[in-house]
Amino acid sequence: MPGLRRPGLARIRPAPRGIAGALVALAVLAATPAHAGWFEICRGLNLGGPSMQALEVPKGSLFRDNGRADDPLAAYGGEHWQLRLETLYRVAVPQLGQCVRVLVRITSDSAPKFVAASDGRRFVYAGSADLLDAVPPSEALLSAQGRVVDSVP
Protein backbone atom coordinates (compact mmCIF):
# COMPACT_ATOMS: atom_id res chain seq x y z
CA MET A 1 0.00 0.00 0.00
CA PRO A 2 1.43 3.36 -0.96
CA GLY A 3 0.22 5.33 2.09
CA LEU A 4 1.61 2.96 4.72
CA ARG A 5 4.94 3.67 6.34
CA ARG A 6 7.01 0.87 7.65
CA PRO A 7 9.11 1.34 10.78
CA GLY A 8 12.78 2.08 10.05
CA LEU A 9 12.21 3.52 6.59
CA ALA A 10 11.90 7.16 7.51
CA ARG A 11 12.60 9.82 4.94
CA ILE A 12 16.33 10.60 4.71
CA ARG A 13 17.14 14.31 4.68
CA PRO A 14 20.50 15.95 4.01
CA ALA A 15 22.46 17.08 7.07
CA PRO A 16 22.04 20.74 8.00
CA ARG A 17 24.80 23.03 6.78
CA GLY A 18 25.82 23.89 10.34
CA ILE A 19 26.69 20.28 11.06
CA ALA A 20 28.74 19.98 7.87
CA GLY A 21 30.67 23.16 8.78
CA ALA A 22 31.28 21.89 12.30
CA LEU A 23 32.64 18.61 10.94
CA VAL A 24 35.04 20.48 8.64
CA ALA A 25 36.21 22.69 11.54
CA LEU A 26 36.73 19.62 13.71
CA ALA A 27 38.82 17.97 10.99
CA VAL A 28 41.01 21.09 10.69
CA LEU A 29 41.49 21.28 14.46
CA ALA A 30 42.39 17.60 14.61
CA ALA A 31 45.01 18.09 11.88
CA THR A 32 46.83 20.96 13.65
CA PRO A 33 49.31 19.96 16.34
CA ALA A 34 48.53 20.67 19.96
CA HIS A 35 50.47 23.34 21.85
CA ALA A 36 51.71 25.13 18.75
CA GLY A 37 51.66 28.74 17.64
CA TRP A 38 52.53 30.79 14.58
CA PHE A 39 56.08 31.98 14.08
CA GLU A 40 57.39 34.21 11.30
CA ILE A 41 60.83 33.37 9.89
CA CYS A 42 62.58 36.17 7.98
CA ARG A 43 65.87 36.41 6.18
CA GLY A 44 68.03 39.39 5.42
CA LEU A 45 68.48 40.48 1.84
CA ASN A 46 72.04 40.18 0.59
CA LEU A 47 72.24 42.46 -2.43
CA GLY A 48 75.99 41.93 -2.82
CA GLY A 49 75.81 38.15 -2.91
CA PRO A 50 74.76 35.70 -5.60
CA SER A 51 71.20 35.65 -6.85
CA MET A 52 68.80 34.67 -4.12
CA GLN A 53 67.30 31.23 -4.09
CA ALA A 54 64.45 29.90 -2.04
CA LEU A 55 65.49 29.47 1.59
CA GLU A 56 64.65 25.99 2.87
CA VAL A 57 63.89 25.77 6.59
CA PRO A 58 63.83 22.07 7.53
CA LYS A 59 61.44 20.46 9.96
CA GLY A 60 62.88 20.47 13.47
CA SER A 61 64.83 23.71 13.09
CA LEU A 62 65.51 25.39 16.44
CA PHE A 63 65.30 29.12 17.08
CA ARG A 64 66.64 30.53 20.34
CA ASP A 65 65.66 33.69 22.16
CA ASN A 66 67.96 36.62 21.49
CA GLY A 67 66.46 39.27 23.79
CA ARG A 68 63.83 41.94 23.38
CA ALA A 69 63.36 43.46 19.94
CA ASP A 70 63.04 46.98 21.41
CA ASP A 71 66.40 46.75 23.22
CA PRO A 72 69.34 47.58 20.91
CA LEU A 73 71.84 46.11 23.40
CA ALA A 74 69.90 42.89 24.08
CA ALA A 75 72.51 40.75 22.34
CA TYR A 76 75.24 42.18 24.61
CA GLY A 77 73.39 42.51 27.92
CA GLY A 78 72.71 38.80 28.35
CA GLU A 79 68.98 39.34 28.80
CA HIS A 80 68.00 36.08 27.10
CA TRP A 81 65.38 33.54 28.00
CA GLN A 82 66.41 29.91 27.86
CA LEU A 83 63.77 29.41 25.22
CA ARG A 84 63.92 27.24 22.11
CA LEU A 85 61.22 27.08 19.45
CA GLU A 86 61.12 24.11 17.08
CA THR A 87 59.50 24.19 13.64
CA LEU A 88 56.90 21.46 13.12
CA TYR A 89 57.24 21.11 9.35
CA ARG A 90 59.48 22.11 6.45
CA VAL A 91 58.85 25.49 4.82
CA ALA A 92 60.53 27.48 2.09
CA VAL A 93 60.87 31.25 1.95
CA PRO A 94 60.19 32.08 -1.73
CA GLN A 95 62.97 33.40 -3.95
CA LEU A 96 61.88 37.03 -3.71
CA GLY A 97 60.02 36.68 -0.42
CA GLN A 98 61.21 38.10 2.85
CA CYS A 99 59.26 36.08 5.47
CA VAL A 100 57.16 32.96 5.86
CA ARG A 101 54.96 31.69 8.71
CA VAL A 102 55.29 28.26 10.26
CA LEU A 103 53.86 26.45 13.28
CA VAL A 104 56.32 26.03 16.16
CA ARG A 105 56.32 24.58 19.64
CA ILE A 106 58.47 25.16 22.69
CA THR A 107 60.97 22.35 23.18
CA SER A 108 61.01 20.47 26.46
CA ASP A 109 64.40 21.82 27.59
CA SER A 110 63.14 25.41 27.81
CA ALA A 111 62.38 26.88 31.23
CA PRO A 112 59.66 29.29 29.97
CA LYS A 113 56.63 27.44 28.68
CA PHE A 114 54.77 30.35 27.07
CA VAL A 115 55.73 33.24 24.80
CA ALA A 116 53.41 35.82 23.21
CA ALA A 117 53.86 38.42 20.51
CA SER A 118 53.43 41.13 23.15
CA ASP A 119 56.62 39.92 24.88
CA GLY A 120 58.57 41.38 21.95
CA ARG A 121 61.19 38.62 21.85
CA ARG A 122 63.68 38.19 18.99
CA PHE A 123 64.75 34.72 17.84
CA VAL A 124 67.72 33.53 15.78
CA TYR A 125 68.43 30.20 14.12
CA ALA A 126 70.15 27.82 16.54
CA GLY A 127 70.59 24.57 14.61
CA SER A 128 68.62 21.41 14.19
CA ALA A 129 66.67 19.43 16.79
CA ASP A 130 67.97 16.26 15.13
CA LEU A 131 71.40 15.64 16.64
CA LEU A 132 72.32 13.26 13.84
CA ASP A 133 71.55 15.76 11.10
CA ALA A 134 74.20 15.11 8.46
CA VAL A 135 73.42 18.14 6.29
CA PRO A 136 75.00 21.38 7.54
CA PRO A 137 72.74 24.44 7.36
CA SER A 138 73.24 27.02 4.64
CA GLU A 139 74.74 30.42 5.41
CA ALA A 140 71.41 32.07 4.64
CA LEU A 141 69.69 29.83 7.21
CA LEU A 142 72.30 30.75 9.83
CA SER A 143 71.30 34.40 9.44
CA ALA A 144 67.55 33.71 9.64
CA GLN A 145 65.62 35.50 12.37
CA GLY A 146 62.09 35.14 13.62
CA ARG A 147 59.34 36.50 15.81
CA VAL A 148 56.23 35.06 17.43
CA VAL A 149 53.06 36.14 15.62
CA ASP A 150 50.39 35.20 18.19
CA SER A 151 51.39 33.02 21.13
CA VAL A 152 53.09 29.70 21.67
CA PRO A 153 51.88 27.76 24.71
PDB file of C-alpha atoms in Angstrom:
ATOM      1  CA  MET A   1       0.000   0.000   0.000  1.00  0.00           C
ATOM      2  CA  PRO A   2       1.434   3.360  -0.963  1.00  0.00           C
ATOM      3  CA  GLY A   3       0.220   5.329   2.090  1.00  0.00           C
ATOM      4  CA  LEU A   4       1.612   2.963   4.719  1.00  0.00           C
ATOM      5  CA  ARG A   5       4.936   3.666   6.341  1.00  0.00           C
ATOM      6  CA  ARG A   6       7.008   0.868   7.647  1.00  0.00           C
ATOM      7  CA  PRO A   7       9.108   1.341  10.784  1.00  0.00           C
ATOM      8  CA  GLY A   8      12.784   2.080  10.054  1.00  0.00           C
ATOM      9  CA  LEU A   9      12.212   3.518   6.587  1.00  0.00           C
ATOM     10  CA  ALA A  10      11.901   7.159   7.507  1.00  0.00           C
ATOM     11  CA  ARG A  11      12.599   9.818   4.938  1.00  0.00           C
ATOM     12  CA  ILE A  12      16.331  10.604   4.713  1.00  0.00           C
ATOM     13  CA  ARG A  13      17.138  14.308   4.681  1.00  0.00           C
ATOM     14  CA  PRO A  14      20.496  15.952   4.013  1.00  0.00           C
ATOM     15  CA  ALA A  15      22.460  17.080   7.066  1.00  0.00           C
ATOM     16  CA  PRO A  16      22.041  20.737   7.997  1.00  0.00           C
ATOM     17  CA  ARG A  17      24.804  23.035   6.781  1.00  0.00           C
ATOM     18  CA  GLY A  18      25.816  23.889  10.339  1.00  0.00           C
ATOM     19  CA  ILE A  19      26.690  20.278  11.065  1.00  0.00           C
ATOM     20  CA  ALA A  20      28.741  19.982   7.875  1.00  0.00           C
ATOM     21  CA  GLY A  21      30.672  23.164   8.776  1.00  0.00           C
ATOM     22  CA  ALA A  22      31.278  21.890  12.299  1.00  0.00           C
ATOM     23  CA  LEU A  23      32.641  18.607  10.935  1.00  0.00           C
ATOM     24  CA  VAL A  24      35.040  20.480   8.644  1.00  0.00           C
ATOM     25  CA  ALA A  25      36.212  22.690  11.542  1.00  0.00           C
ATOM     26  CA  LEU A  26      36.727  19.621  13.711  1.00  0.00           C
ATOM     27  CA  ALA A  27      38.819  17.970  10.985  1.00  0.00           C
ATOM     28  CA  VAL A  28      41.006  21.087  10.689  1.00  0.00           C
ATOM     29  CA  LEU A  29      41.492  21.277  14.462  1.00  0.00           C
ATOM     30  CA  ALA A  30      42.387  17.599  14.610  1.00  0.00           C
ATOM     31  CA  ALA A  31      45.008  18.093  11.878  1.00  0.00           C
ATOM     32  CA  THR A  32      46.832  20.959  13.649  1.00  0.00           C
ATOM     33  CA  PRO A  33      49.314  19.958  16.335  1.00  0.00           C
ATOM     34  CA  ALA A  34      48.534  20.667  19.960  1.00  0.00           C
ATOM     35  CA  HIS A  35      50.467  23.343  21.854  1.00  0.00           C
ATOM     36  CA  ALA A  36      51.714  25.133  18.751  1.00  0.00           C
ATOM     37  CA  GLY A  37      51.661  28.741  17.637  1.00  0.00           C
ATOM     38  CA  TRP A  38      52.528  30.794  14.580  1.00  0.00           C
ATOM     39  CA  PHE A  39      56.084  31.979  14.084  1.00  0.00           C
ATOM     40  CA  GLU A  40      57.392  34.210  11.304  1.00  0.00           C
ATOM     41  CA  ILE A  41      60.832  33.369   9.886  1.00  0.00           C
ATOM     42  CA  CYS A  42      62.577  36.169   7.983  1.00  0.00           C
ATOM     43  CA  ARG A  43      65.867  36.411   6.176  1.00  0.00           C
ATOM     44  CA  GLY A  44      68.032  39.391   5.417  1.00  0.00           C
ATOM     45  CA  LEU A  45      68.478  40.478   1.839  1.00  0.00           C
ATOM     46  CA  ASN A  46      72.043  40.182   0.588  1.00  0.00           C
ATOM     47  CA  LEU A  47      72.239  42.460  -2.434  1.00  0.00           C
ATOM     48  CA  GLY A  48      75.986  41.932  -2.817  1.00  0.00           C
ATOM     49  CA  GLY A  49      75.810  38.147  -2.905  1.00  0.00           C
ATOM     50  CA  PRO A  50      74.762  35.701  -5.603  1.00  0.00           C
ATOM     51  CA  SER A  51      71.199  35.648  -6.848  1.00  0.00           C
ATOM     52  CA  MET A  52      68.805  34.666  -4.116  1.00  0.00           C
ATOM     53  CA  GLN A  53      67.302  31.231  -4.093  1.00  0.00           C
ATOM     54  CA  ALA A  54      64.449  29.900  -2.041  1.00  0.00           C
ATOM     55  CA  LEU A  55      65.493  29.467   1.594  1.00  0.00           C
ATOM     56  CA  GLU A  56      64.646  25.986   2.874  1.00  0.00           C
ATOM     57  CA  VAL A  57      63.885  25.769   6.592  1.00  0.00           C
ATOM     58  CA  PRO A  58      63.834  22.070   7.527  1.00  0.00           C
ATOM     59  CA  LYS A  59      61.437  20.460   9.955  1.00  0.00           C
ATOM     60  CA  GLY A  60      62.878  20.468  13.473  1.00  0.00           C
ATOM     61  CA  SER A  61      64.833  23.714  13.091  1.00  0.00           C
ATOM     62  CA  LEU A  62      65.511  25.390  16.439  1.00  0.00           C
ATOM     63  CA  PHE A  63      65.300  29.117  17.078  1.00  0.00           C
ATOM     64  CA  ARG A  64      66.644  30.528  20.340  1.00  0.00           C
ATOM     65  CA  ASP A  65      65.656  33.689  22.159  1.00  0.00           C
ATOM     66  CA  ASN A  66      67.961  36.624  21.485  1.00  0.00           C
ATOM     67  CA  GLY A  67      66.465  39.270  23.791  1.00  0.00           C
ATOM     68  CA  ARG A  68      63.831  41.939  23.382  1.00  0.00           C
ATOM     69  CA  ALA A  69      63.356  43.462  19.942  1.00  0.00           C
ATOM     70  CA  ASP A  70      63.039  46.982  21.405  1.00  0.00           C
ATOM     71  CA  ASP A  71      66.404  46.746  23.222  1.00  0.00           C
ATOM     72  CA  PRO A  72      69.344  47.580  20.907  1.00  0.00           C
ATOM     73  CA  LEU A  73      71.840  46.107  23.402  1.00  0.00           C
ATOM     74  CA  ALA A  74      69.895  42.894  24.080  1.00  0.00           C
ATOM     75  CA  ALA A  75      72.512  40.747  22.341  1.00  0.00           C
ATOM     76  CA  TYR A  76      75.243  42.181  24.611  1.00  0.00           C
ATOM     77  CA  GLY A  77      73.386  42.505  27.916  1.00  0.00           C
ATOM     78  CA  GLY A  78      72.713  38.800  28.345  1.00  0.00           C
ATOM     79  CA  GLU A  79      68.979  39.336  28.798  1.00  0.00           C
ATOM     80  CA  HIS A  80      67.997  36.085  27.103  1.00  0.00           C
ATOM     81  CA  TRP A  81      65.378  33.537  28.001  1.00  0.00           C
ATOM     82  CA  GLN A  82      66.413  29.907  27.861  1.00  0.00           C
ATOM     83  CA  LEU A  83      63.768  29.409  25.217  1.00  0.00           C
ATOM     84  CA  ARG A  84      63.917  27.244  22.112  1.00  0.00           C
ATOM     85  CA  LEU A  85      61.219  27.081  19.454  1.00  0.00           C
ATOM     86  CA  GLU A  86      61.117  24.111  17.080  1.00  0.00           C
ATOM     87  CA  THR A  87      59.496  24.193  13.640  1.00  0.00           C
ATOM     88  CA  LEU A  88      56.902  21.458  13.117  1.00  0.00           C
ATOM     89  CA  TYR A  89      57.238  21.107   9.348  1.00  0.00           C
ATOM     90  CA  ARG A  90      59.483  22.112   6.454  1.00  0.00           C
ATOM     91  CA  VAL A  91      58.855  25.488   4.816  1.00  0.00           C
ATOM     92  CA  ALA A  92      60.530  27.478   2.085  1.00  0.00           C
ATOM     93  CA  VAL A  93      60.875  31.247   1.954  1.00  0.00           C
ATOM     94  CA  PRO A  94      60.194  32.082  -1.727  1.00  0.00           C
ATOM     95  CA  GLN A  95      62.968  33.395  -3.949  1.00  0.00           C
ATOM     96  CA  LEU A  96      61.881  37.030  -3.710  1.00  0.00           C
ATOM     97  CA  GLY A  97      60.021  36.683  -0.417  1.00  0.00           C
ATOM     98  CA  GLN A  98      61.214  38.100   2.854  1.00  0.00           C
ATOM     99  CA  CYS A  99      59.261  36.082   5.469  1.00  0.00           C
ATOM    100  CA  VAL A 100      57.156  32.955   5.861  1.00  0.00           C
ATOM    101  CA  ARG A 101      54.959  31.693   8.708  1.00  0.00           C
ATOM    102  CA  VAL A 102      55.293  28.259  10.262  1.00  0.00           C
ATOM    103  CA  LEU A 103      53.862  26.452  13.276  1.00  0.00           C
ATOM    104  CA  VAL A 104      56.322  26.031  16.156  1.00  0.00           C
ATOM    105  CA  ARG A 105      56.318  24.577  19.644  1.00  0.00           C
ATOM    106  CA  ILE A 106      58.475  25.160  22.690  1.00  0.00           C
ATOM    107  CA  THR A 107      60.971  22.349  23.185  1.00  0.00           C
ATOM    108  CA  SER A 108      61.015  20.465  26.461  1.00  0.00           C
ATOM    109  CA  ASP A 109      64.404  21.821  27.591  1.00  0.00           C
ATOM    110  CA  SER A 110      63.136  25.407  27.805  1.00  0.00           C
ATOM    111  CA  ALA A 111      62.385  26.884  31.230  1.00  0.00           C
ATOM    112  CA  PRO A 112      59.655  29.295  29.973  1.00  0.00           C
ATOM    113  CA  LYS A 113      56.628  27.439  28.677  1.00  0.00           C
ATOM    114  CA  PHE A 114      54.771  30.352  27.065  1.00  0.00           C
ATOM    115  CA  VAL A 115      55.731  33.245  24.795  1.00  0.00           C
ATOM    116  CA  ALA A 116      53.415  35.822  23.213  1.00  0.00           C
ATOM    117  CA  ALA A 117      53.862  38.421  20.507  1.00  0.00           C
ATOM    118  CA  SER A 118      53.431  41.133  23.150  1.00  0.00           C
ATOM    119  CA  ASP A 119      56.623  39.921  24.881  1.00  0.00           C
ATOM    120  CA  GLY A 120      58.572  41.381  21.951  1.00  0.00           C
ATOM    121  CA  ARG A 121      61.194  38.621  21.852  1.00  0.00           C
ATOM    122  CA  ARG A 122      63.682  38.192  18.993  1.00  0.00           C
ATOM    123  CA  PHE A 123      64.750  34.720  17.842  1.00  0.00           C
ATOM    124  CA  VAL A 124      67.725  33.533  15.778  1.00  0.00           C
ATOM    125  CA  TYR A 125      68.430  30.203  14.117  1.00  0.00           C
ATOM    126  CA  ALA A 126      70.146  27.816  16.545  1.00  0.00           C
ATOM    127  CA  GLY A 127      70.587  24.574  14.614  1.00  0.00           C
ATOM    128  CA  SER A 128      68.615  21.409  14.195  1.00  0.00           C
ATOM    129  CA  ALA A 129      66.674  19.429  16.791  1.00  0.00           C
ATOM    130  CA  ASP A 130      67.972  16.257  15.132  1.00  0.00           C
ATOM    131  CA  LEU A 131      71.396  15.640  16.645  1.00  0.00           C
ATOM    132  CA  LEU A 132      72.324  13.260  13.841  1.00  0.00           C
ATOM    133  CA  ASP A 133      71.548  15.761  11.100  1.00  0.00           C
ATOM    134  CA  ALA A 134      74.204  15.107   8.459  1.00  0.00           C
ATOM    135  CA  VAL A 135      73.415  18.139   6.291  1.00  0.00           C
ATOM    136  CA  PRO A 136      75.004  21.379   7.544  1.00  0.00           C
ATOM    137  CA  PRO A 137      72.739  24.440   7.361  1.00  0.00           C
ATOM    138  CA  SER A 138      73.237  27.021   4.638  1.00  0.00           C
ATOM    139  CA  GLU A 139      74.742  30.419   5.411  1.00  0.00           C
ATOM    140  CA  ALA A 140      71.406  32.067   4.643  1.00  0.00           C
ATOM    141  CA  LEU A 141      69.695  29.834   7.208  1.00  0.00           C
ATOM    142  CA  LEU A 142      72.300  30.748   9.826  1.00  0.00           C
ATOM    143  CA  SER A 143      71.299  34.395   9.436  1.00  0.00           C
ATOM    144  CA  ALA A 144      67.550  33.706   9.639  1.00  0.00           C
ATOM    145  CA  GLN A 145      65.624  35.500  12.365  1.00  0.00           C
ATOM    146  CA  GLY A 146      62.092  35.145  13.622  1.00  0.00           C
ATOM    147  CA  ARG A 147      59.345  36.497  15.809  1.00  0.00           C
ATOM    148  CA  VAL A 148      56.230  35.065  17.426  1.00  0.00           C
ATOM    149  CA  VAL A 149      53.056  36.138  15.616  1.00  0.00           C
ATOM    150  CA  ASP A 150      50.392  35.202  18.185  1.00  0.00           C
ATOM    151  CA  SER A 151      51.389  33.019  21.134  1.00  0.00           C
ATOM    152  CA  VAL A 152      53.090  29.696  21.671  1.00  0.00           C
ATOM    153  CA  PRO A 153      51.878  27.759  24.709  1.00  0.00           C
TER     154      PRO A 153
END
